[in-house]
Amino acid sequence: MNSAPQAHGPSPDSDAESKEYLRKIERLANFFISGKFGSSADLWNFQIELMELQRKIQDSIAAEKERIRRSKVKSDRLQNLKYARYSARRLGDSFAWILLGGDSKVINPLGENSPVPIGKEGHGSRGLVAVSSHLANEGWGFPVIHDITDLLRIGDVTFLQPGSGEGVRTVELKTRHLGDDNDIGGSSHYEVSVNFMAHKDDPVIELSADIEKRSSDERIGATADETPKPPRRDDRRIARQAKRMARALTRQRAQDGEVSTIDGEDFITAVISPSPLSHWKDLRRAIREARANGYSSMLVDKAFLYAAFYDASGLEEGSFQNSQFIEDVTSSGLVRSRVNERNSLQIYSIPEGETRRPQQYLPYFLYSIPKRAVFDLLRGRLQIIVVANAGHIADALEDAGFDVTIPKDSESPIHSIEISAQVEHEGVGYRFRTDTVGHRVLDCVYGVKGIDYLLKAAQKMKETIPPLIKDKNAGGE
């Protein structure tokens, strides 16, 4: 195996502050996944509350790092706080996932950037909230604030207009504090200039906003100034942001199976419909058995072994040293494929924990499992370990008619798999090749979809290749 299973959750003796943060995350998650919201205002208040909670967690992390720096004494507290931060951001991902319809064509292009840290509350964040609310009232649609997610890393807010036919609209905001803060009648007034960057099809809006924070109810309002002062700009930074947004929009608007171009490179988007087979029932059974016995496993398509570990008092690293788990992996036939040189076991964990890359697959908060199981995952009482073999995945792809190559000495063979095939269109031959199989494997693992989804995705990409120019090496998305 490429690594040993690790616990991704709070330590069983977690500190009181971290436990309180997880309790608040669970309360928000329960509200959201239970569908207890009755209006768009409820959804808006949910994300504002989640944003405030994430900032508090980040403040606690900063304070703990300072304590460690001063005292030179480490503890599990910092890791517990980071796990709370991860969980809060993953809940934000779940919120965005649902509102954006789980549409990878919309979601994935907005993640092609470095991780965005949780910012402190200030004039910029107040301007973001106030202006998003203002534009929503002006008919732009419901605003999804990117700051509550790790998944959306390009732009600051995406407006949704369900049923309007206009789809989504992502904008970037740059806020600059213009003047002194004033306390007038018990209210604090902040004068800021907000510059909007949107696609050329949308009006470019520049306005100064008077941000009013009322101490009585902490509501924030904004009014536009008719003669705004032009904000200062870092031209290179603006150019990079504009380029990222343009790339994202091009990918979002690309038609299925048609050639599109970004920076001189041709690409084709292959939209894969959901897998017709569901393995949620099997996973629910494995979770029930784990709650009763501490452990259970299930094999999916001879390619993925799901092992559920449960401990009511909280899982630890030693919880995964389970002899039955090792026996299940070896007896399942998972460790041996047709070509010995391709055998390589990869371990995945649900929840996964913090990573630098965006986790562009179904968040566990949205799993088709009982809410109690979701909260067990959150609290570190339940964890699911998934074991996959690159060799079995390669076998399945070859059986489907693809040539498969796994680069030697790859640190992650599964995510380095390349497939190719000869295709013909209108009497012209093409060579299809792609190295994006690894991304689809993550969909299989974290979406509990099975190997049939992977094969369907590969076949779909192969079928969309002929429109590309004959002498180009074709890639798939």
Short mmCIF file of C-alpha atoms in Angstrom, two decimals, residues 64-315:
data_model
loop_
_atom_site.label_atom_id
_atom_site.label_comp_id
_atom_site.label_asym_id
_atom_site.label_seq_id
_atom_site.Cartn_x
_atom_site.Cartn_y
_atom_site.Cartn_z
CA GLU A 64 -2.85 28.47 19.16
CA LYS A 65 0.07 28.86 16.76
CA GLU A 66 1.20 31.92 18.71
CA ARG A 67 0.90 30.00 21.98
CA ILE A 68 3.05 27.19 20.58
CA ARG A 69 5.60 29.70 19.29
CA ARG A 70 5.89 31.32 22.70
CA SER A 71 5.75 28.24 24.91
CA LYS A 72 7.45 25.73 22.58
CA VAL A 73 4.90 23.21 23.85
CA LYS A 74 2.77 21.39 21.28
CA SER A 75 -0.47 19.50 21.77
CA ASP A 76 -3.27 17.94 19.71
CA ARG A 77 -5.27 21.16 20.00
CA LEU A 78 -3.88 22.74 16.83
CA GLN A 79 -4.68 19.64 14.79
CA ASN A 80 -8.19 19.50 16.27
CA LEU A 81 -8.79 23.13 15.33
CA LYS A 82 -7.51 22.52 11.79
CA TYR A 83 -9.89 19.59 11.50
CA ALA A 84 -12.76 21.86 12.60
CA ARG A 85 -11.70 24.36 9.94
CA TYR A 86 -11.61 21.62 7.29
CA SER A 87 -15.07 20.41 8.34
CA ALA A 88 -16.52 23.92 8.21
CA ARG A 89 -15.07 24.52 4.74
CA ARG A 90 -16.34 21.13 3.55
CA LEU A 91 -19.79 22.09 4.76
CA GLY A 92 -19.41 25.26 2.69
CA ASP A 93 -18.46 23.06 -0.28
CA SER A 94 -21.65 21.08 0.32
CA PHE A 95 -23.70 24.27 0.27
CA ALA A 96 -22.16 25.36 -3.03
CA TRP A 97 -22.45 21.84 -4.45
CA ILE A 98 -26.20 21.74 -3.86
CA LEU A 99 -26.91 25.26 -5.10
CA LEU A 100 -24.78 24.72 -8.21
CA GLY A 101 -26.56 21.44 -8.86
CA GLY A 102 -23.40 19.33 -8.49
CA ASP A 103 -22.56 20.46 -12.03
CA SER A 104 -18.86 19.75 -12.61
CA LYS A 105 -18.87 22.04 -15.66
CA VAL A 106 -19.70 24.96 -13.38
CA ILE A 107 -17.85 23.89 -10.23
CA ASN A 108 -14.51 22.51 -11.43
CA PRO A 109 -13.37 25.53 -13.51
CA LEU A 110 -13.83 27.76 -10.46
CA GLY A 111 -11.36 25.61 -8.51
CA GLU A 112 -8.36 26.03 -10.83
CA ASN A 113 -6.40 28.23 -8.43
CA SER A 114 -4.32 28.04 -5.26
CA PRO A 115 -6.11 27.58 -1.91
CA VAL A 116 -7.76 30.75 -0.62
CA PRO A 117 -7.20 31.37 3.09
CA ILE A 118 -9.99 32.38 5.45
CA GLY A 119 -9.86 36.14 5.70
CA LYS A 120 -10.46 38.30 8.73
CA GLU A 121 -13.56 40.42 9.06
CA GLY A 122 -12.92 43.91 7.76
CA HIS A 123 -14.02 46.50 5.24
CA GLY A 124 -13.45 44.08 2.37
CA SER A 125 -15.58 41.31 3.83
CA ARG A 126 -18.32 43.76 4.87
CA GLY A 127 -18.31 45.20 1.38
CA LEU A 128 -18.56 41.73 -0.13
CA VAL A 129 -21.57 40.81 1.99
CA ALA A 130 -23.33 44.15 1.55
CA VAL A 131 -22.85 44.41 -2.20
CA SER A 132 -23.77 40.74 -2.78
CA SER A 133 -27.01 41.38 -0.94
CA HIS A 134 -27.55 44.60 -2.90
CA LEU A 135 -27.05 42.92 -6.29
CA ALA A 136 -29.30 40.03 -5.27
CA ASN A 137 -32.04 42.58 -4.58
CA GLU A 138 -31.32 44.13 -7.99
CA GLY A 139 -32.20 40.83 -9.67
CA TRP A 140 -28.78 39.26 -10.14
CA GLY A 141 -29.92 36.06 -8.43
CA PHE A 142 -29.00 34.30 -5.21
CA PRO A 143 -25.36 34.94 -4.20
CA VAL A 144 -23.09 32.04 -3.23
CA ILE A 145 -20.13 33.55 -1.39
CA HIS A 146 -16.93 31.72 -2.31
CA ASP A 147 -15.22 32.49 1.00
CA ILE A 148 -17.22 29.80 2.81
CA THR A 149 -15.85 27.12 0.47
CA ASP A 150 -12.52 25.60 -0.48
CA LEU A 151 -14.01 24.39 -3.75
CA LEU A 152 -14.57 27.81 -5.37
CA ARG A 153 -11.22 29.59 -5.72
CA ILE A 154 -11.81 31.96 -8.65
CA GLY A 155 -13.99 35.02 -8.17
CA ASP A 156 -15.66 36.12 -4.96
CA VAL A 157 -19.34 35.42 -5.47
CA THR A 158 -21.48 33.45 -7.93
CA PHE A 159 -25.06 34.53 -8.56
CA LEU A 160 -27.67 31.90 -9.42
CA GLN A 161 -30.91 32.46 -11.27
CA PRO A 162 -32.73 29.10 -11.26
CA GLY A 163 -35.15 28.72 -14.11
CA SER A 164 -34.11 31.98 -15.78
CA GLY A 165 -32.03 30.34 -18.51
CA GLU A 166 -29.15 32.67 -17.71
CA GLY A 167 -27.24 30.13 -15.64
CA VAL A 168 -24.60 31.45 -13.26
CA ARG A 169 -22.67 34.71 -13.08
CA THR A 170 -19.36 34.92 -11.21
CA VAL A 171 -17.82 38.25 -10.22
CA GLU A 172 -14.67 39.38 -8.46
CA LEU A 173 -14.79 42.27 -6.00
CA LYS A 174 -12.00 44.57 -4.89
CA THR A 175 -12.83 46.76 -1.93
CA ARG A 176 -10.82 49.78 -0.81
CA HIS A 177 -11.39 51.73 2.37
CA LEU A 178 -11.82 55.39 1.37
CA GLY A 179 -12.14 57.36 4.56
CA ASP A 180 -12.29 57.44 8.30
CA ASP A 181 -14.84 55.41 10.22
CA ASN A 182 -17.54 57.43 11.92
CA ASP A 183 -19.85 56.63 14.78
CA ILE A 184 -23.20 58.25 14.02
CA GLY A 185 -26.19 57.64 16.23
CA GLY A 186 -24.84 54.35 17.55
CA SER A 187 -24.04 53.06 14.05
CA SER A 188 -20.59 52.67 12.55
CA HIS A 189 -20.23 54.03 9.01
CA TYR A 190 -17.49 52.85 6.65
CA GLU A 191 -16.93 54.45 3.26
CA VAL A 192 -15.44 52.02 0.75
CA SER A 193 -15.02 51.77 -2.99
CA VAL A 194 -16.03 48.44 -4.54
CA ASN A 195 -14.77 47.52 -7.99
CA PHE A 196 -16.41 44.63 -9.83
CA MET A 197 -14.76 42.41 -12.38
CA ALA A 198 -17.23 40.39 -14.41
CA HIS A 199 -17.40 38.88 -17.89
CA LYS A 200 -17.58 41.31 -20.81
CA ASP A 201 -21.21 40.32 -21.37
CA ASP A 202 -22.08 41.76 -17.96
CA PRO A 203 -21.94 45.44 -17.04
CA VAL A 204 -18.71 46.38 -15.28
CA ILE A 205 -19.88 48.00 -12.10
CA GLU A 206 -17.88 50.46 -10.09
CA LEU A 207 -19.53 51.96 -7.07
CA SER A 208 -18.68 53.43 -3.75
CA ALA A 209 -20.70 51.97 -0.94
CA ASP A 210 -21.49 53.40 2.42
CA ILE A 211 -21.37 50.30 4.63
CA GLU A 212 -23.55 50.70 7.67
CA LYS A 213 -23.23 48.23 10.51
CA ARG A 214 -26.00 48.63 13.03
CA SER A 215 -24.95 47.59 16.49
CA SER A 216 -28.50 46.61 17.42
CA ASP A 217 -28.88 43.73 14.97
CA GLU A 218 -25.53 43.70 13.11
CA ARG A 219 -27.24 44.07 9.76
CA ILE A 220 -25.13 45.48 6.96
CA GLY A 221 -26.56 47.74 4.27
CA ALA A 222 -24.99 49.39 1.23
CA THR A 223 -25.92 52.36 -0.92
CA ALA A 224 -24.31 53.25 -4.23
CA ASP A 225 -22.65 56.62 -4.76
CA GLU A 226 -23.46 58.25 -8.10
CA THR A 227 -19.93 59.60 -8.52
CA PRO A 228 -17.58 56.86 -7.33
CA LYS A 229 -13.89 57.46 -6.89
CA PRO A 230 -11.83 55.14 -9.12
CA PRO A 231 -10.06 52.51 -7.03
CA ARG A 232 -6.36 51.93 -7.25
CA ARG A 233 -5.40 48.83 -9.22
CA ASP A 234 -2.45 46.52 -9.47
CA ASP A 235 -2.62 45.99 -13.23
CA ARG A 236 -0.69 42.71 -13.24
CA ARG A 237 -2.82 41.24 -10.49
CA ILE A 238 -6.01 42.35 -12.21
CA ALA A 239 -4.79 40.84 -15.49
CA ARG A 240 -4.10 37.47 -13.82
CA GLN A 241 -7.51 37.47 -12.17
CA ALA A 242 -9.22 38.41 -15.43
CA LYS A 243 -7.40 35.60 -17.23
CA ARG A 244 -8.44 33.03 -14.60
CA MET A 245 -12.06 34.15 -14.79
CA ALA A 246 -12.02 34.06 -18.59
CA ARG A 247 -10.62 30.51 -18.56
CA ALA A 248 -13.26 29.41 -16.05
CA LEU A 249 -16.07 30.94 -18.07
CA THR A 250 -14.82 29.34 -21.29
CA ARG A 251 -14.87 25.93 -19.64
CA GLN A 252 -18.29 26.53 -18.12
CA ARG A 253 -19.81 27.57 -21.43
CA ALA A 254 -18.15 24.88 -23.56
CA GLN A 255 -20.72 22.74 -25.35
CA ASP A 256 -20.60 19.02 -24.74
CA GLY A 257 -18.59 17.30 -27.47
CA GLU A 258 -17.57 20.50 -29.27
CA VAL A 259 -14.06 21.91 -29.64
CA SER A 260 -13.23 24.97 -27.52
CA THR A 261 -9.95 26.86 -27.21
CA ILE A 262 -8.12 28.37 -24.23
CA ASP A 263 -4.77 30.09 -24.72
CA GLY A 264 -4.35 28.44 -28.11
CA GLU A 265 -5.05 24.93 -26.84
CA ASP A 266 -8.02 22.92 -28.11
CA PHE A 267 -10.05 20.91 -25.64
CA ILE A 268 -13.31 18.99 -25.57
CA THR A 269 -15.62 18.68 -22.58
CA ALA A 270 -17.30 15.34 -22.07
CA VAL A 271 -20.32 15.57 -19.78
CA ILE A 272 -20.84 12.25 -18.00
CA SER A 273 -24.33 11.40 -16.80
CA PRO A 274 -24.66 9.82 -13.35
CA SER A 275 -23.88 6.13 -13.02
CA PRO A 276 -27.02 3.99 -13.31
CA LEU A 277 -25.78 1.73 -10.54
CA SER A 278 -25.86 2.78 -6.90
CA HIS A 279 -23.70 1.38 -4.11
CA TRP A 280 -25.22 3.49 -1.33
CA LYS A 281 -27.30 0.58 -0.10
CA ASP A 282 -24.16 -1.54 0.37
CA LEU A 283 -22.38 1.32 2.13
CA ARG A 284 -25.30 1.85 4.51
CA ARG A 285 -25.20 -1.87 5.35
CA ALA A 286 -21.44 -1.71 6.01
CA ILE A 287 -21.93 1.30 8.30
CA ARG A 288 -24.65 -0.48 10.26
CA GLU A 289 -22.41 -3.50 10.75
CA ALA A 290 -19.49 -1.28 11.79
CA ARG A 291 -21.63 0.43 14.42
CA ALA A 292 -22.50 -3.00 15.81
CA ASN A 293 -19.08 -4.68 15.54
CA GLY A 294 -16.56 -1.86 15.18
CA TYR A 295 -15.65 -2.88 11.62
CA SER A 296 -17.15 -3.97 8.32
CA SER A 297 -16.17 -3.96 4.65
CA MET A 298 -17.61 -4.28 1.16
CA LEU A 299 -16.08 -4.88 -2.28
CA VAL A 300 -17.26 -2.81 -5.25
CA ASP A 301 -16.68 -4.18 -8.76
CA LYS A 302 -13.50 -6.03 -7.64
CA ALA A 303 -11.77 -2.64 -7.86
CA PHE A 304 -12.58 -0.78 -4.63
CA LEU A 305 -12.76 -2.14 -1.09
CA TYR A 306 -14.65 0.07 1.38
CA ALA A 307 -13.83 -0.56 5.06
CA ALA A 308 -15.90 1.15 7.76
CA PHE A 309 -14.35 1.64 11.22
CA TYR A 310 -16.42 2.75 14.21
CA ASP A 311 -15.69 3.59 17.84
CA ALA A 312 -18.27 5.45 19.92
CA SER A 313 -15.49 7.07 21.97
CA GLY A 314 -13.55 8.23 18.90
CA LEU A 315 -11.16 6.54 16.48
#
